[in-house]
Structures are given as C-alpha cells and as structure tokens.
Coordinates of C-alpha atoms (C1' of nucleotides) in Angstrom, one line a residue:
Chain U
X1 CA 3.3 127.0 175.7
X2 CA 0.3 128.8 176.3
X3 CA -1.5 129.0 180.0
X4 CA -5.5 128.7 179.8
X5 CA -5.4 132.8 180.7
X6 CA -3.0 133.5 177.7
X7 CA -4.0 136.1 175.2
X8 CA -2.3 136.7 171.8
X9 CA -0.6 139.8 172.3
X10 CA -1.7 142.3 169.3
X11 CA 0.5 144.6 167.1
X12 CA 0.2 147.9 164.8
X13 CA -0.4 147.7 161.6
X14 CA 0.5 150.1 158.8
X15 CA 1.0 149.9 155.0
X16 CA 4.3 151.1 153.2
X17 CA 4.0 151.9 149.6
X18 CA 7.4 151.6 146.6
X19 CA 5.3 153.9 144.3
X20 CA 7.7 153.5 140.9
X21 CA 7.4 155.8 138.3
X22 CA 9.5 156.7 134.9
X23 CA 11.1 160.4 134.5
X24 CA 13.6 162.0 132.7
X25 CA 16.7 160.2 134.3
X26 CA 14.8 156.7 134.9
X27 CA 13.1 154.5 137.4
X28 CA 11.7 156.8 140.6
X29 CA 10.4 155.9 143.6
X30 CA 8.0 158.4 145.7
X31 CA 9.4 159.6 149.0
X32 CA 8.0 161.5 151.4
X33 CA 9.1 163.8 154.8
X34 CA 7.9 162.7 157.4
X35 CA 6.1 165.3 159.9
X36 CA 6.4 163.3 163.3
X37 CA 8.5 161.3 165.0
X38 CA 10.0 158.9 165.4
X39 CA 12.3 159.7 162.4
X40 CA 11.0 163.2 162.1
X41 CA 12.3 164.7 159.2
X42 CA 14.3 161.9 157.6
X43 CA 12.6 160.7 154.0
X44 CA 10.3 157.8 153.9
X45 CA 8.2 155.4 152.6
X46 CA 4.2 156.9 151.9
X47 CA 2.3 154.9 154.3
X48 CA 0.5 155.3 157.9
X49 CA -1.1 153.5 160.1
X50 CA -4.3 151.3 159.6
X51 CA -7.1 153.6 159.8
X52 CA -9.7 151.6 161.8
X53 CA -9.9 148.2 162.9
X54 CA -12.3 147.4 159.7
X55 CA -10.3 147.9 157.4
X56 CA -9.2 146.0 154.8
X57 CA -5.7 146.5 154.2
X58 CA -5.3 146.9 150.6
X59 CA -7.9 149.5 150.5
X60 CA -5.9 151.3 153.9
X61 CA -3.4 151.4 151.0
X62 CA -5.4 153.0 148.1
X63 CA -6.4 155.4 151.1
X64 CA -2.3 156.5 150.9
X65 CA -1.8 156.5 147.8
X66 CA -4.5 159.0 148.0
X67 CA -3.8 161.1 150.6
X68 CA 0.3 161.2 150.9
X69 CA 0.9 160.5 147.1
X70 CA -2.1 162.4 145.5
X71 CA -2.6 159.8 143.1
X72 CA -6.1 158.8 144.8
X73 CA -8.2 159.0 141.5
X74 CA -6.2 157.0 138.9
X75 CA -6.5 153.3 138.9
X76 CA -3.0 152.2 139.2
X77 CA -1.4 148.7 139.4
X78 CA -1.0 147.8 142.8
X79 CA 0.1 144.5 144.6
X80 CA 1.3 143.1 147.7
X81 CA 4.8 143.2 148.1
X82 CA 5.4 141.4 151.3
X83 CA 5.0 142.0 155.2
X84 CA 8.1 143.9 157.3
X85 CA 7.7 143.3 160.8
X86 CA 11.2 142.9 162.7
X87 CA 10.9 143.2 165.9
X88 CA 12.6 146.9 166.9
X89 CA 12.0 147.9 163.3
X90 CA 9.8 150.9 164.8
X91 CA 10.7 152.7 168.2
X92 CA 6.7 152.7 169.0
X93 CA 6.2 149.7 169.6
X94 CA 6.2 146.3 167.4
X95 CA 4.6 147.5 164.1
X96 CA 4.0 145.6 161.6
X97 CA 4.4 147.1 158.0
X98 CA 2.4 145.7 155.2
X99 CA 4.2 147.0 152.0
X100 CA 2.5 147.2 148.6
X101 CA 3.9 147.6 145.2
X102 CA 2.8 150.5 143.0
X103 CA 3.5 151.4 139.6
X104 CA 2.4 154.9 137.8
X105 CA 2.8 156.0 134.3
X106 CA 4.4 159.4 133.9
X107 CA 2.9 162.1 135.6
X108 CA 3.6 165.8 136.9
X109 CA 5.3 166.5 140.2
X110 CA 2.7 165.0 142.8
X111 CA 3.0 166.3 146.0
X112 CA 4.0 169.8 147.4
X113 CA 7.4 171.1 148.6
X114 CA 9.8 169.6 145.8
X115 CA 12.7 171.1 147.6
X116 CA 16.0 169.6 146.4
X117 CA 16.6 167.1 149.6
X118 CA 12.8 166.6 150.1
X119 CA 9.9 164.7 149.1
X120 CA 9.5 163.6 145.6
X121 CA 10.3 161.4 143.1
X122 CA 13.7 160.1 143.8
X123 CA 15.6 158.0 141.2
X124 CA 16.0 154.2 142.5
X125 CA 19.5 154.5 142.3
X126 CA 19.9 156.9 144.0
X127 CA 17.5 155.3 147.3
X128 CA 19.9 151.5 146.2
X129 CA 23.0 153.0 146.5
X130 CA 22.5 154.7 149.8
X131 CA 23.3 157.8 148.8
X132 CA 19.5 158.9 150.0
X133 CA 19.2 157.9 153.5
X134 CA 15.4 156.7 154.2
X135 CA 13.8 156.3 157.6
X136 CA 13.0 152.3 159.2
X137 CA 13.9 149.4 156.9
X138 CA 12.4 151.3 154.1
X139 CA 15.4 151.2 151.7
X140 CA 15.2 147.8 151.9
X141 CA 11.4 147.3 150.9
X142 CA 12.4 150.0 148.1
X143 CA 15.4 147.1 146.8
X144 CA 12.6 144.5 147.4
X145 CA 9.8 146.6 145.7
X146 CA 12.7 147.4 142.6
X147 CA 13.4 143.7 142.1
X148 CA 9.8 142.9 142.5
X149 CA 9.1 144.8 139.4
X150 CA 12.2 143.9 137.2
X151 CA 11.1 140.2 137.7
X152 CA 7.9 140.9 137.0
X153 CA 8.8 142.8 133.4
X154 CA 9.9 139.5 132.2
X155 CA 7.0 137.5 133.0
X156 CA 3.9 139.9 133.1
X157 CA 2.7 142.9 131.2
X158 CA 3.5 145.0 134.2
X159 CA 5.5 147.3 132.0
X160 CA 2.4 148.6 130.2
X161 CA 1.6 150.2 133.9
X162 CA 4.5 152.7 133.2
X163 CA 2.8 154.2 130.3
X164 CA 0.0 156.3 129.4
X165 CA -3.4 154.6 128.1
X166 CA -2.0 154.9 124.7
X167 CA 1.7 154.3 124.2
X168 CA 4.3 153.5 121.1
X169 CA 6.6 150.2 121.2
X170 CA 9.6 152.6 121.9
X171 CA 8.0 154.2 124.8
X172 CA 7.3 150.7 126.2
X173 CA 10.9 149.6 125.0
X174 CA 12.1 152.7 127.3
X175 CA 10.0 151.1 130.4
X176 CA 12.3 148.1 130.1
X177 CA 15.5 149.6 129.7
X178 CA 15.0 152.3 132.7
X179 CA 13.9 149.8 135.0
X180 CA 16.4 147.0 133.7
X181 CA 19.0 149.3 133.7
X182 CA 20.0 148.0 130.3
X183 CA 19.7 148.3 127.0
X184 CA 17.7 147.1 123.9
X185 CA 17.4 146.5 120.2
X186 CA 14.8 148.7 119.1
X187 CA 14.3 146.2 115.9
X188 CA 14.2 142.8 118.4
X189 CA 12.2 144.6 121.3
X190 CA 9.7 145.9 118.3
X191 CA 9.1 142.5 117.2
X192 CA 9.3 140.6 120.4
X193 CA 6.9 142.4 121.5
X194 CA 4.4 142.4 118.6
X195 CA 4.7 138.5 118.1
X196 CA 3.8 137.8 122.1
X197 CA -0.1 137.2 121.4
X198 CA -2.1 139.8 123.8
X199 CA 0.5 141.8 125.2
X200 CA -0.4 145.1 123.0
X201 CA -2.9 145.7 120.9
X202 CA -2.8 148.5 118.2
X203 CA -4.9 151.5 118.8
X204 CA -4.7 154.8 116.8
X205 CA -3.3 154.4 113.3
X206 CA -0.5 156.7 114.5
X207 CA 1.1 159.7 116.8
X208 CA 4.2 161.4 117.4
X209 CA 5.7 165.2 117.0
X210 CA 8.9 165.3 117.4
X211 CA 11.5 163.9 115.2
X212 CA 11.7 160.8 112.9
X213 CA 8.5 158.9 111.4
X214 CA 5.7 158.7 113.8
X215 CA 4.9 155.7 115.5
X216 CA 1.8 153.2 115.7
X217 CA -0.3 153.8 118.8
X218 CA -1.2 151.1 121.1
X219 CA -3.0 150.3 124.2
X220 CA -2.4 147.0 127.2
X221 CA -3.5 143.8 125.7
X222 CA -5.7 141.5 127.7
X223 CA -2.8 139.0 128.5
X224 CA -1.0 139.4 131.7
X225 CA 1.6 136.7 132.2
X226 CA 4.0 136.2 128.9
X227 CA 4.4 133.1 127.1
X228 CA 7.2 133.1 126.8
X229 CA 8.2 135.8 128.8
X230 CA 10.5 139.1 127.8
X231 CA 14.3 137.9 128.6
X232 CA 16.4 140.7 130.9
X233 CA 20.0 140.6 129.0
Chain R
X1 CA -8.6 162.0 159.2
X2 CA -6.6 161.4 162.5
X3 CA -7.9 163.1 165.3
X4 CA -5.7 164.6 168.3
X5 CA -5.9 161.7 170.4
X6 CA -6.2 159.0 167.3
X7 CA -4.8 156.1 168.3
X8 CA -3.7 153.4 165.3
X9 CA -5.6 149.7 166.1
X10 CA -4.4 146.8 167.0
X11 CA -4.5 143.9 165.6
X12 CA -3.7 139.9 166.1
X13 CA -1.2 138.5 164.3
X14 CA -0.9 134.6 163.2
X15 CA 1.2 133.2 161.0
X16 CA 0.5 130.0 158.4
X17 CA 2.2 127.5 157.3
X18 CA 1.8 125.8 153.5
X19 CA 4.0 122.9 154.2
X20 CA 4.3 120.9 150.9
X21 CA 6.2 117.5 150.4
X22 CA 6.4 114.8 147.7
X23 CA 4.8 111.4 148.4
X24 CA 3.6 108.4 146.4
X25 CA 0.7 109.9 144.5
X26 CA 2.5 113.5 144.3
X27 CA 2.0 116.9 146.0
X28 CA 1.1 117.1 149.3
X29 CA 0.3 119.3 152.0
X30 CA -0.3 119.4 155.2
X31 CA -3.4 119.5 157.5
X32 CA -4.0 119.9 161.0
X33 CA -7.1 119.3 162.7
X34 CA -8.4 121.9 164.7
X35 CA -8.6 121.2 168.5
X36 CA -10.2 124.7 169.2
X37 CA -13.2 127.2 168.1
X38 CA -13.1 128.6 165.7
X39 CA -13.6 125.8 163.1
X40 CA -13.1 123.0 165.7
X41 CA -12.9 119.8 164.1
X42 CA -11.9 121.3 160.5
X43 CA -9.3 121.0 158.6
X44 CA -7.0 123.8 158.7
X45 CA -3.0 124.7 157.8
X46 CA -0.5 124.5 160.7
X47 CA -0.2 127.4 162.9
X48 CA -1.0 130.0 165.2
X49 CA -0.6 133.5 167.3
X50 CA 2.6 134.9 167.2
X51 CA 4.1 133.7 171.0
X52 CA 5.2 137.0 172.6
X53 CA 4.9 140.5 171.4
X54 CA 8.8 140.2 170.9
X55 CA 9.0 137.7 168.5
X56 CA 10.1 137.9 165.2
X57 CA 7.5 136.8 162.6
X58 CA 9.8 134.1 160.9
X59 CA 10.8 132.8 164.4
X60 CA 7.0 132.5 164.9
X61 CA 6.6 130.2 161.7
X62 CA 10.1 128.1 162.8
X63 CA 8.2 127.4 165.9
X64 CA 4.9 126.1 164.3
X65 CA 7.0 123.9 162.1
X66 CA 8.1 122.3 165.6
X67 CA 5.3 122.7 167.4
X68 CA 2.5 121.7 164.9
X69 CA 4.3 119.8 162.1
X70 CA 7.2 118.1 164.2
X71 CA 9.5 119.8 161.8
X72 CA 11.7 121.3 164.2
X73 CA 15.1 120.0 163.7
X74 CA 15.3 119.6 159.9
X75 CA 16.0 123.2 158.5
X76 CA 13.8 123.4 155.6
X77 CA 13.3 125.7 152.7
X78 CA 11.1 128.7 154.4
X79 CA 9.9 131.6 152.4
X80 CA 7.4 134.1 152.8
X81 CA 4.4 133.6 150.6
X82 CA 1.7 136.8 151.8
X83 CA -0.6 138.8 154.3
X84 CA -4.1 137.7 154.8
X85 CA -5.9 140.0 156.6
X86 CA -9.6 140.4 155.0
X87 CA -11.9 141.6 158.3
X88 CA -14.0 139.1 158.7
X89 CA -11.7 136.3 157.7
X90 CA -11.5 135.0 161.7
X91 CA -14.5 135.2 164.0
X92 CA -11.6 136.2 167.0
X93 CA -11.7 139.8 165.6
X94 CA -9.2 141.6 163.3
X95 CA -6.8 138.8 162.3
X96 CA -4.3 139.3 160.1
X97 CA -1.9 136.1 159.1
X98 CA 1.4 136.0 157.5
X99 CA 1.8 132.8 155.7
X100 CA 4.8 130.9 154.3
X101 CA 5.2 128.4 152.3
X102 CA 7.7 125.4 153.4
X103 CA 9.1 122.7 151.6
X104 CA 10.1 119.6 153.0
X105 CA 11.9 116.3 151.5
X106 CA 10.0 112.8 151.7
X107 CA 9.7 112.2 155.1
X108 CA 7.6 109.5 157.2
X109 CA 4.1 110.4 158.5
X110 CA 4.6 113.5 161.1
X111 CA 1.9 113.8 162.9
X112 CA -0.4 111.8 165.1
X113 CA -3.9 110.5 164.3
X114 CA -3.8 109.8 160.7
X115 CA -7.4 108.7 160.1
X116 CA -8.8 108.8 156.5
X117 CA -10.4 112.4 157.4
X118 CA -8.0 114.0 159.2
X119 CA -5.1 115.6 159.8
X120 CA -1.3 114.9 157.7
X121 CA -0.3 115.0 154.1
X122 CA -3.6 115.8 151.7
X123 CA -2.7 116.0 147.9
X124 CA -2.6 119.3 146.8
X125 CA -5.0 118.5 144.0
X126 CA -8.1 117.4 146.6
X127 CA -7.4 120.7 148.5
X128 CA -7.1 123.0 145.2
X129 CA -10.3 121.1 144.2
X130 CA -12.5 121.2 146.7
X131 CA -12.7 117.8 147.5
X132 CA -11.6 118.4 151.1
X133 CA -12.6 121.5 152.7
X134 CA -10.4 123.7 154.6
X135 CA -11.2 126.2 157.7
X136 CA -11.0 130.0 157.2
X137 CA -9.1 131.4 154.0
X138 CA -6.8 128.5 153.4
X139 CA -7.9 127.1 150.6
X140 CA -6.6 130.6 149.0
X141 CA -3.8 130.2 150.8
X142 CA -2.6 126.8 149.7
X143 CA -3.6 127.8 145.9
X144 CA -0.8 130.9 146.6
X145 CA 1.6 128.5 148.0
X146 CA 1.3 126.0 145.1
X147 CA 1.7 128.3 142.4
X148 CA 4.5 130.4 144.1
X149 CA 6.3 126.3 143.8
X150 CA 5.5 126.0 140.8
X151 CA 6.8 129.5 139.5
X152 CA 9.7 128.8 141.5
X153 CA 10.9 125.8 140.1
X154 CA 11.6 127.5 137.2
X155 CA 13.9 130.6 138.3
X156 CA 15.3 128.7 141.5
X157 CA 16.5 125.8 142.6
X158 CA 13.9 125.0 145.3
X159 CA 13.2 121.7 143.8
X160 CA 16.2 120.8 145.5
X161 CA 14.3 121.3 148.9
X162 CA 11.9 118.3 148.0
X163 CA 14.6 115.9 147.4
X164 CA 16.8 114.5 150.6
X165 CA 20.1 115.4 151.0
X166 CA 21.7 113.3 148.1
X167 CA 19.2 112.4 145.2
X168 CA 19.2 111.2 141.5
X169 CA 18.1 113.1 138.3
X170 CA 15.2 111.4 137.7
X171 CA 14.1 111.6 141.6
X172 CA 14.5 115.7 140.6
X173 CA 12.7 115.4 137.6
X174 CA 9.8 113.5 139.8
X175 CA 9.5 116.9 141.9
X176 CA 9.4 118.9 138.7
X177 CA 6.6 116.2 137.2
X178 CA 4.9 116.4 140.3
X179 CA 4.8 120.0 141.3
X180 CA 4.1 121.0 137.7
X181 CA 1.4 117.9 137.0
X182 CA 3.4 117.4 133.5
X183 CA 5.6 115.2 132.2
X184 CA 9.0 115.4 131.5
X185 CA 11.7 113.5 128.6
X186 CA 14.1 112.4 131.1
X187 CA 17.0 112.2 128.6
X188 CA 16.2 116.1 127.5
X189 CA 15.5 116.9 131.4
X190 CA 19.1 114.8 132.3
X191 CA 21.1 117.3 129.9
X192 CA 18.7 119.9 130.8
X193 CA 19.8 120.1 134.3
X194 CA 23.2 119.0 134.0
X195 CA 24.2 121.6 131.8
X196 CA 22.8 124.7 134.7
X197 CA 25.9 125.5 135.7
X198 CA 25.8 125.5 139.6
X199 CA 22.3 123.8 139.9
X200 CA 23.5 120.3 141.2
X201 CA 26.5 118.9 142.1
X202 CA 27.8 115.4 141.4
X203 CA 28.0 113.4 144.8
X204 CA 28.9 109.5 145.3
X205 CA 29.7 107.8 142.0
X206 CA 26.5 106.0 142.4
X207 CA 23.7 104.2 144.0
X208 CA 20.1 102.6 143.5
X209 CA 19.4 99.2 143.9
X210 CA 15.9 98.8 142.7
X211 CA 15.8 97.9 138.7
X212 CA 17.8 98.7 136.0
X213 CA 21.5 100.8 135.7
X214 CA 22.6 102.5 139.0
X215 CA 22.3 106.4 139.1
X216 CA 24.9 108.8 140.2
X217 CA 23.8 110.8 143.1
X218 CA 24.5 114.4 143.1
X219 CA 23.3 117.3 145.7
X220 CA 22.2 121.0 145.5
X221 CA 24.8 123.1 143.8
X222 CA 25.9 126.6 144.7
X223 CA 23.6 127.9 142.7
X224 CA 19.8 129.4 143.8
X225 CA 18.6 131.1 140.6
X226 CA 18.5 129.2 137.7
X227 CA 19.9 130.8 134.1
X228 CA 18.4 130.0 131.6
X229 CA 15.3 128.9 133.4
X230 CA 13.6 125.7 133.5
X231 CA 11.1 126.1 131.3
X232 CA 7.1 124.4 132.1
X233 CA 5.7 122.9 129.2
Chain E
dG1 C1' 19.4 86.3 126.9
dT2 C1' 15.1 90.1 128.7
dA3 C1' 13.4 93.9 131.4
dA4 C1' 14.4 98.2 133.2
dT5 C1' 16.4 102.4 134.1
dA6 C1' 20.7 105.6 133.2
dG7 C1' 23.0 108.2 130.1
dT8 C1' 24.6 109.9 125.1
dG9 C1' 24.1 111.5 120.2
dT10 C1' 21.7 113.7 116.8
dC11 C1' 18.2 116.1 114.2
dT12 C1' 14.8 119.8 113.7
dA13 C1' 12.0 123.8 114.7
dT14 C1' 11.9 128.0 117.1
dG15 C1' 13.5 132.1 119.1
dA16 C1' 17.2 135.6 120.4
dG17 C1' 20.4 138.7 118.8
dA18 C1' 23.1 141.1 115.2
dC19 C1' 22.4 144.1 111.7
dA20 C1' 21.2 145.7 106.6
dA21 C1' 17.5 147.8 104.4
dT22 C1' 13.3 150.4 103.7
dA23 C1' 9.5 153.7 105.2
dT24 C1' 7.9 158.1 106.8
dC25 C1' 8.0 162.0 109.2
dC26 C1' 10.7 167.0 110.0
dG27 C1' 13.2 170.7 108.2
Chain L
dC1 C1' 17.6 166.6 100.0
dG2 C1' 19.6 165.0 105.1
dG3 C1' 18.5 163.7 109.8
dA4 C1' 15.9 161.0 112.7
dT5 C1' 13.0 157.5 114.2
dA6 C1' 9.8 153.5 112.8
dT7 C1' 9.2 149.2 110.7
dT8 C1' 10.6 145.1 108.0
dG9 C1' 13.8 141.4 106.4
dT10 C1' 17.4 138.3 106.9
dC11 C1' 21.1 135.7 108.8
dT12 C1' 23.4 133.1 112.6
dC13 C1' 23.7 130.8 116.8
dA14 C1' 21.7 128.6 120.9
dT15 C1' 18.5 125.8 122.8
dA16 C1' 14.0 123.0 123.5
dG17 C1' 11.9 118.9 122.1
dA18 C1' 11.7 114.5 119.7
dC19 C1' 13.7 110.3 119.6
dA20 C1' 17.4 106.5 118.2
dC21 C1' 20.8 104.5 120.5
dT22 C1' 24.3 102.7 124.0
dA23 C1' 25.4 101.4 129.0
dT24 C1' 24.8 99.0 133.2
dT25 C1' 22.3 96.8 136.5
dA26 C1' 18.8 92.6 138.1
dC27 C1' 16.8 88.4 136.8

DNA sequence: GTAATAGTGTCTATGAGACAATATCCG
DNA sequence: CGGATATTGTCTCATAGACACTATTAC
C-alpha cells in the first residue's frame, strides 16, 4: 500500500549475453573471466552494467558484444531472451539482468587468453551438464538461451545465423544437427529445405575443396518464420 | 569506458500485466484506467512499481493481478512475455517494465466502473487496431502478448488456462477459434485433440444442458507441450 | 418427428522418413 | 577407376482436412 511520500525504489541494470556459435565439436557458448568481484575469477556470462541512464538496452548490449566479445563490427542476430532479476541473485545489491540471445557464424578465436580453464568458446554441453561452473544464475540463462535457439530452428530461419554469408545445404544441415544434438538425412534435410519457399536462395553456381562433388552455394532467403516449420526428430 | 569511481545507474522498475480472457465476442484484455500522471485518464495495462527493493519480479506481477485486476485468489497461467525499457517510454525517468502475459478462464466483470470507455475487458482486436488507444508502449505490449497466445497454443497446452476447471471440446476449440481468429472442423479438432496423448483428460461422463447431445467433460491433462503440435491454419 | 450439437468413419492429398540411384568432384 | 559428397527419384506410412454419417439430447 503505498503512503503519499512513497518512492519506487530503483534497481541496477545490466545485460547478459548466450553468444552461440558452431566449432569443431558443436554448439559453443562464449564465456568470459571475470576481473572483479563479486565472483572474481569464476567464468561468466559477457555482459556489464548499463552504461548511462540513456541508454537503450539493446544497444547497451551491442556495446558488449563489442567490447567483452570482440564481435562489435559484424551484424549478428540478436534478440531478447528474457529478464533475470531474483532477488539475491547478485551480492551488490538487487540487479536486474537483461539477457539477450546471440548467434555467430563460425569465426576465429575472439578474445585473448584461451587458456584451457578460461575464457572462450565453451561447448553447451559442457556449461548444461555442469561440468563448467559459471558465476550468478548464468548457467541457467545459458539452458534458457540453448533452448531458445533449438525452438527457434524449427520455426525461423535462425539457423542461417550460424553460417557464413554464403553457405551449402550440408553446412546448414550441420547447424541443425549440432545444435539439435541429433541427426539428419542429408537427402530429406536437402529437400526439405529447398521446397520451404524463401528459406535459401541459391547464390554461386557452386564451391567446395575438399572431398566429394562440390556443392551449390546459397545465401538467407527473405522468409523468417517457416511454413511449415523444420521438425526436431 | 568506466571511470574509477563509475557508478552503474539506477533505474525504476514496473512490471505489466497482458491479462487475456475469452468472452462473448472473443479475446479480451484488460484495461485499467489511470488514476495518476502520467496518462491520467488513459487507458493503460494493469500494473505498477515493483513494492520493495526485495521483491521478486514475479511476486510483483502476482500482486497486481490482486491489487489491480482482483485476480488474487485464482492461480492463473503467468508467464513472462519481455523488457520494455526504451528511454523515453515513461515521462517518470528511466523506466524499464517487465511484462507478462496472464490467462484467465471466463470469469464475471472484475473490476469497478465499467462505463462504455473505460476500464475492464477490451477485445483484443479494438486494442491491436487502434480503435482504442492505450497509454505509454502498450499497445506493443498487448500485440507481444497476443501473438506469444497464439504461438503457444500450438506447442503448449495453455488453451487449457482459458477454459474453467472442467470444460468440453468444443468450449476448447472456441479458445483455439478465438485466439487464432479461424475456424476450426470440430469433428477433425475432436480427434485432433483426443488423440495428444496427455493434453486432456476425460472428467465426468457428461454434462450440458443447453441444445442438442450432452458433452463429456474432460480437464487439463499431464501434458504442457503438445507433440505433434496443433497446427493454425 | 425436427433441430441441434456430440461423436465416429472414411477418403484423399500432402509431407516425413527410408533408402536406391545417379552426378560430379578428387586422386 | 574408387572414394567421397551432392543431388534426384521413389516408396511407404502418418496425418491434416474434407465431409458423410450415426448418436443423443430438447422440443
């Protein structure tokens, strides 16, 4: 029941990205070290603090993709995963944790100090299973962020994020299957994904070094939701 | 760049509240009327500040539903739908709002002072239109909230939380018809959801008095997500 | 009986999944 | 040529959608 002198109290903001990215062994998820306390030390989340009281928070989290992830230039999908805000969640106070969805194609190692335990690119698994201890509730947003994107595989072109500008059907056919967790028909996926109407469209006549025939090129169609959508097995 | 003594911002948290509900004409949402500035007078979603700087942002919503909606006791369907936080979206300063979307079963008229213009259940389609004019962002809001329903009916079993506690199939295929603005077959909707294992549960042997053969009455089943999905036309 | 709604049976078109067969590269 | 991957073709099964038909109530 507020008294006529009551004042809403305020809280602290900050942004927490699940950047997801393929490499050799799968689906990864970007973690970082964190400098300062609380949790000094322990891996986490990219993410910080709002940086003024202007700003918008979707840009406060292109600003972190930028400067903890490195990956400030490229335009990569990015969407809003939900809000974590627990009280006791944070030691410094009640912060509130904006978290925000992003998904990279494959790319070279981004930040510095790759040391076996440290930051990097860790495989989802790895982060879901536990055996990679993060700081906060961050494992959890990672198990939110991971579902988030194996939902949206089946309904949205989000897979085409994954890849490079230009990509073959079995490189997008690997997108699915690392971050599924499954396996495909190579002969189904190829058509499936041909007859849904926008999803790909063909670019270069064709591509492909090492081994076998080489494969058609294509590029992300203008459709984003799939009619009807890809089906997880 | 964070200086030495760089301190994060604060900001005022709110949450709102896209309460939807089947009645006679079809979706529905509610509307309060605003008793204070900003946008006194206007229509506006239930809601408001988060009580105390200890309370959990769910708890915060659970209390609206009492406080502004009446909707204490019942335990509804409660999800979280998003952060809306745009500077400049609230006069009061930086404003940043977590809304959820609620579901509710057919219920009487909650709230006081139902004149022609004011506050209770609006149909979704005069809000999403235009036709009535809302305060702040929540317009954008409500759009979110409908289309998360309307995606959910078809991996989830939420249209469950739109029917009372015991219901027929054709009162469930009434929230599908009305959520989704289609219609259905009900003999191909009848097998349809009789045959989703888990999705609803046989009850009395039957009831209905109205016109025609009695209906058997069934309730939610165990099940939440729905395989294979029900699919909108 | 008629009107009305509940529930069942059946047919057809479409799509998923299995998998044989062909095409095109490397060596 | 053989090995590997890409691409096409075909078959079968399950299901969505159309719709005839039966069942059970009120009048």
């Amino acid at each position: 029941m507020p008294i006529d002198d009551w004042e809403p109290p305020a809280v602290l903001l900050t942004v927490d990205l699940v950047i997801l990215t393929l490499r050799e062994a799968g689906l990864r998820v970007l973690l970082i070290e964190r400098g300062v306390p609380p949790h000094q030390g322990a891996l986490a989340l990219p993410g910080g603090f709002l940086g003024h009281l202007g700003e918008d928070i979707e840009a406060a989290a292109r600003r972190e993709l930028a400067e903890e992830a490195g990956l400030g230039d490229r335009s990569l999908h990015l969407e809003q995963l939900g809000v974590y805000g627990e009280p006791g969640r944070d030691p410094r106070g009640r912060v509130v944790s904006v978290a925000y969805l992003a998904v990279a194609p494959r790319l070279p190692d981004p930040v510095a100090g790759t040391d076996a335990s440290g930051a990097g690119w860790h495989t989802a698994e790895s982060v879901l299973s536990g055996e990679v201890t993060l700081a906060f509730d961050h494992r959890r947003i990672v198990a939110d962020g991971v579902e988030r994107a194996r939902a949206k595989l089946e309904h949205s072109s989000l897979a085409t994020a994954f890849c490079a500008e230009t990509f073959t059907i079995s490189e997008l056919q690997e997108v699915y299957e690392a971050v599924w967790g499954t396996r495909l028909d190579p002969r189904n996926f190829y058509r499936k994904v041909q007859r849904t109407e926008g999803f790909i469209v063909a670019d270069g006549p064709s591509r492909r070094t090492e081994n076998g025939r080489p494969a058609r090129l294509f590029r992300a169609g203008p459709r984003t939701v799939l009619h009807p959508p890809m089906v997880r097995p």
